[in-house]
Coordinates of C-alpha atoms in Angstrom, one line a residue:
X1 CA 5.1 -14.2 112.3
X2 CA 7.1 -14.2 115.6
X3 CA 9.9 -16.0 113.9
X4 CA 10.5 -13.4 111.1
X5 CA 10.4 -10.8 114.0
X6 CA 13.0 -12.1 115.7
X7 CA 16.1 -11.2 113.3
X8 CA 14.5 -7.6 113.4
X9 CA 14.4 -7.2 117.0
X10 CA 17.8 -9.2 117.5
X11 CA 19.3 -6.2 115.2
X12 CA 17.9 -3.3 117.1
X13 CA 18.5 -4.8 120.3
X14 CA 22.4 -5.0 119.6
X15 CA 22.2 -1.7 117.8
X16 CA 21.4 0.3 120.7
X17 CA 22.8 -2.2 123.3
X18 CA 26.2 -1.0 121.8
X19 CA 26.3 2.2 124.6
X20 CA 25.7 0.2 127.3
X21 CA 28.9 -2.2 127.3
X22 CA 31.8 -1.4 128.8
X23 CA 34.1 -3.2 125.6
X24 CA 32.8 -0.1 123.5
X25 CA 34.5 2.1 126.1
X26 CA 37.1 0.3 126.5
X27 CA 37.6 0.1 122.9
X28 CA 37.3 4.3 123.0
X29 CA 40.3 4.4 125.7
X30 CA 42.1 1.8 123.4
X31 CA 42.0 4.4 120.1
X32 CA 43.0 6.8 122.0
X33 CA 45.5 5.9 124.2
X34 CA 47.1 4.9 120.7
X35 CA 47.6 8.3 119.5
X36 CA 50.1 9.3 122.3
X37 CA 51.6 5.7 122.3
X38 CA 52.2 6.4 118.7
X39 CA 54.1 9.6 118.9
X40 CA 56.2 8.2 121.9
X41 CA 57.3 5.0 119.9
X42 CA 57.9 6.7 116.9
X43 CA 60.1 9.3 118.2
X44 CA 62.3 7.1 120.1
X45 CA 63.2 4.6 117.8
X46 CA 63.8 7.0 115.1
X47 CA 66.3 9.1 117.6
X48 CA 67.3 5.8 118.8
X49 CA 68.2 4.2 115.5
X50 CA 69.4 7.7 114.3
X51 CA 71.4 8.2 117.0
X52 CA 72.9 4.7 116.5
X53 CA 73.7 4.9 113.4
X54 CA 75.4 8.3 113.5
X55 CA 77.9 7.3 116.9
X56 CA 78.9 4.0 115.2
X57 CA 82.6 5.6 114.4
X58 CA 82.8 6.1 117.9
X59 CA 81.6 2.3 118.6
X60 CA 78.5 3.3 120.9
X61 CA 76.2 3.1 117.9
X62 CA 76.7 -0.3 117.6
X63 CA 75.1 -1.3 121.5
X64 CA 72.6 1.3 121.1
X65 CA 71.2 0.0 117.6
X66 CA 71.0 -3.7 119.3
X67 CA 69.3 -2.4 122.2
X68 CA 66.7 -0.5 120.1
X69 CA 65.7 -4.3 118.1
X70 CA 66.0 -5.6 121.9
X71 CA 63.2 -2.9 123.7
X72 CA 61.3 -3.3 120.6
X73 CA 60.0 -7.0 121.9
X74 CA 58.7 -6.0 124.8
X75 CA 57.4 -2.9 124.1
X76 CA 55.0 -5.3 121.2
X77 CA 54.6 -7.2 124.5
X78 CA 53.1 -4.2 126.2
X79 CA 50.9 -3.4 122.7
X80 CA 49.3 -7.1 123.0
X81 CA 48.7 -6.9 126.5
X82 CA 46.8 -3.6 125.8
X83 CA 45.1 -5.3 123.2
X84 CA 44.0 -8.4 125.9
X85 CA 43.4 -6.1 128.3
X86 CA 41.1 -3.4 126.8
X87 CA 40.1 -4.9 123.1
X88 CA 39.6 -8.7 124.1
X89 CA 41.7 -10.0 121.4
X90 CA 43.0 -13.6 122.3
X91 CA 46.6 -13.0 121.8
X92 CA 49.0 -15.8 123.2
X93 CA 51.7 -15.2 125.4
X94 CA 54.8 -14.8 123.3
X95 CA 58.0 -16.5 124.8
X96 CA 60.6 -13.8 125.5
X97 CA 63.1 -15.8 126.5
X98 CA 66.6 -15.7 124.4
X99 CA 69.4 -18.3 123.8
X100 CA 72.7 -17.0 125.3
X101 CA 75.3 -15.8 122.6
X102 CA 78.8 -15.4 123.8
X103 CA 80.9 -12.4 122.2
X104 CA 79.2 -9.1 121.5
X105 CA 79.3 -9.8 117.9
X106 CA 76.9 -13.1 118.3
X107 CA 74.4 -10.9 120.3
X108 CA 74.2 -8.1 118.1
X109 CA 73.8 -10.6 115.1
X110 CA 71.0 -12.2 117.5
X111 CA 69.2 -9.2 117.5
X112 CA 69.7 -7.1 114.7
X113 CA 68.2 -10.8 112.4
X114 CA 65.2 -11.8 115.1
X115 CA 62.6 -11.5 112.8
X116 CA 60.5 -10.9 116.2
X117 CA 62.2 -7.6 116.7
X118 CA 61.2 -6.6 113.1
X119 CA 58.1 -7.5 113.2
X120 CA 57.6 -5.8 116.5
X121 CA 59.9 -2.1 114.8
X122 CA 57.1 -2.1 112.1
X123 CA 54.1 -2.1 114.2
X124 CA 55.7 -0.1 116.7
X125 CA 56.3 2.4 113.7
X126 CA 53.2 1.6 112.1
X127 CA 51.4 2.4 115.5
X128 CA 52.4 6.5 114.5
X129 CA 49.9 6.7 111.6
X130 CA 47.4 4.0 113.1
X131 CA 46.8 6.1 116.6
X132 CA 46.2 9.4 114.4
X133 CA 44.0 7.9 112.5
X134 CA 42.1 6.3 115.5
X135 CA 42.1 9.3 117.7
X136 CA 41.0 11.5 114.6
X137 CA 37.9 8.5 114.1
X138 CA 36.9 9.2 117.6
X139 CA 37.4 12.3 118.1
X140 CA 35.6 13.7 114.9
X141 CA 32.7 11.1 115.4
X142 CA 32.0 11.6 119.3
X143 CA 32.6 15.6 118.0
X144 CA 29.5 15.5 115.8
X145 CA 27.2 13.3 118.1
X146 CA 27.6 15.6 120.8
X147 CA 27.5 18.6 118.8
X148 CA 24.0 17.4 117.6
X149 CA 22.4 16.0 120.3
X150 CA 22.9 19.3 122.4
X151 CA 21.8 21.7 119.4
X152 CA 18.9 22.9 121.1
X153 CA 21.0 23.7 123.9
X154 CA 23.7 25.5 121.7
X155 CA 21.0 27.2 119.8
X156 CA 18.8 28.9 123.0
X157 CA 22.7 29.8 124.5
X158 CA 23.9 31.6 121.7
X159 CA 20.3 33.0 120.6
X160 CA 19.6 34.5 124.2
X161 CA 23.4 35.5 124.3
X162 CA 24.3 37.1 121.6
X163 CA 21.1 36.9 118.9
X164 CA 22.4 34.6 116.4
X165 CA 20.0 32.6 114.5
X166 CA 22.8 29.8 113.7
X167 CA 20.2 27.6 112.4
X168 CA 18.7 30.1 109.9
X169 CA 20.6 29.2 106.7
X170 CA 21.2 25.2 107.2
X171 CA 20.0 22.6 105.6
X172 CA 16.2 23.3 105.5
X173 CA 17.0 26.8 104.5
X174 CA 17.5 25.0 101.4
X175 CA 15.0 21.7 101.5
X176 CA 12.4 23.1 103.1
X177 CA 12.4 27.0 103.8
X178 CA 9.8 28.4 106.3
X179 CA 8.7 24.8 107.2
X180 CA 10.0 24.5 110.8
X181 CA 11.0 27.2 113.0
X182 CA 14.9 27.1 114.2
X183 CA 14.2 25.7 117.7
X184 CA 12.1 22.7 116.0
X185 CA 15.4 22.4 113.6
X186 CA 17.3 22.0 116.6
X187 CA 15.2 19.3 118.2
X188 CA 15.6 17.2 115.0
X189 CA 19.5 17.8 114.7
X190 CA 18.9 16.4 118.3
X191 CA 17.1 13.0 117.2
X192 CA 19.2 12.8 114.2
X193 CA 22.7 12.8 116.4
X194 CA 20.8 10.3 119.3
X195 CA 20.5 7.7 116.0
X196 CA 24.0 8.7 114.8
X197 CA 25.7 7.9 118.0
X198 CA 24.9 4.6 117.8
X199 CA 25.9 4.4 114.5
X200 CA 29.4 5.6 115.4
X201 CA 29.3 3.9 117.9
X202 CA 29.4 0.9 116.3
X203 CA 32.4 2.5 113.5
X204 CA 34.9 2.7 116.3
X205 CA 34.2 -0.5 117.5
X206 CA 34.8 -1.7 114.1
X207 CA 38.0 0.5 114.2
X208 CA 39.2 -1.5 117.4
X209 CA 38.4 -4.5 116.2
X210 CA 40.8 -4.3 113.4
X211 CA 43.5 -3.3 115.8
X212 CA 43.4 -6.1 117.4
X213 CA 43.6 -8.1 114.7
X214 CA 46.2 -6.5 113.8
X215 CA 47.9 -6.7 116.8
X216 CA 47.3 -10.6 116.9
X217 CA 48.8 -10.9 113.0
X218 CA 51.9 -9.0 113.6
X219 CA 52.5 -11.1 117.2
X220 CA 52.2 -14.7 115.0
X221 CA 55.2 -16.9 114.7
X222 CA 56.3 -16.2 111.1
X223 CA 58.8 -19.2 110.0

């Protein structure tokens, strides 16, 4: 009988064990840190290369275009030490050191064909949609919880404030009308976003998770 308890108990042990690591907030800071990463990386290789390719008459497009592939490495080298750092993903170190090429022409071939710089120019670029999405994921859910979880709160403010009922045509309006009063509606919107929390909690862990990975498949040596 203790045995089959066991897998139960493991399950709601890690379920609500979720709030108290530090990795889940780490993983929060993560998602969104990659919102305003995104916009910054997007914007200046899309400047960058636009710029580049529009002053190439005038023979400065060609340096900046090579230096765009060139920053493009070690800005995926600051993405995977982010993803280390705050999301645990075991990333190895990736070798930044370059063989010499003599004559601009050999360098900017070099660069322009590392297939490290394009893998790093489509994450970077990728990163734009990615961090929307994760700041919108954590945002919205951590939105919700904590607009629940302080409903009774919200509800005696705006009731003693202003008289709004704003739980009068919700839900139970509907379900079960006349069966709880708005105060007791409150206190289960309350219990109802404690549970949820956890629940999200767990989502955007899942979210950072498959950041990291993706991080980690974009930095592998592709021959």
């Amino acid at each position: 009988m203790e045995e089959s308890k066991k897998p139960l108990q493991n399950f709601f042990n890690n379920f609500f064990k979720v709030a108290a690591q530090s990795r889940t907030y780490a993983n929060i800071f993560y998602l969104l840190l990659a919102f305003p990463l995104g916009i910054f990386y997007f914007i200046f290789f899309v400047t960058g290369f636009s710029l580049g390719v529009g002053l190439v008459p005038i023979f400065i497009g060609l340096p900046l275009i090579m230096f765009m592939f060139y920053i493009s490495k070690y800005f995926m080298a600051f993405e995977r030490t982010l993803a280390r750092q705050f999301l645990g993903t075991e990333i190895p170190p990736s070798d930044m050191t370059e063989a010499p090429a003599n004559g601009f022409w050999k360098r900017f071939k070099a660069q322009v064909f590392d297939l490290k710089a394009w893998k790093s120019l489509i994450f970077l670029i990728i990163k734009f949609p990615a961090g929307i999405f994760s700041f919108v994921v954590v945002v919205t859910l951590l939105s919700i919880s904590l607009a629940l979880i302080s409903a009774p709160i919200t509800y005696s403010a705006i009731i003693q404030s202003i008289n709004i009922d704003i739980f009068q045509y919700d839900i139970f309006y509907y379900l079960a009308p006349d069966y709880f009063s708005s105060f007791e509606k409150s206190l289960i919107y309350m219990v109802v976003g404690f549970f949820l929390t956890f629940i999200f909690l767990h989502v955007i862990n899942l979210v950072a998770y498959i950041s990291g990975k993706l991080v980690a498949f974009m930095s592998l040596e592709w021959n």
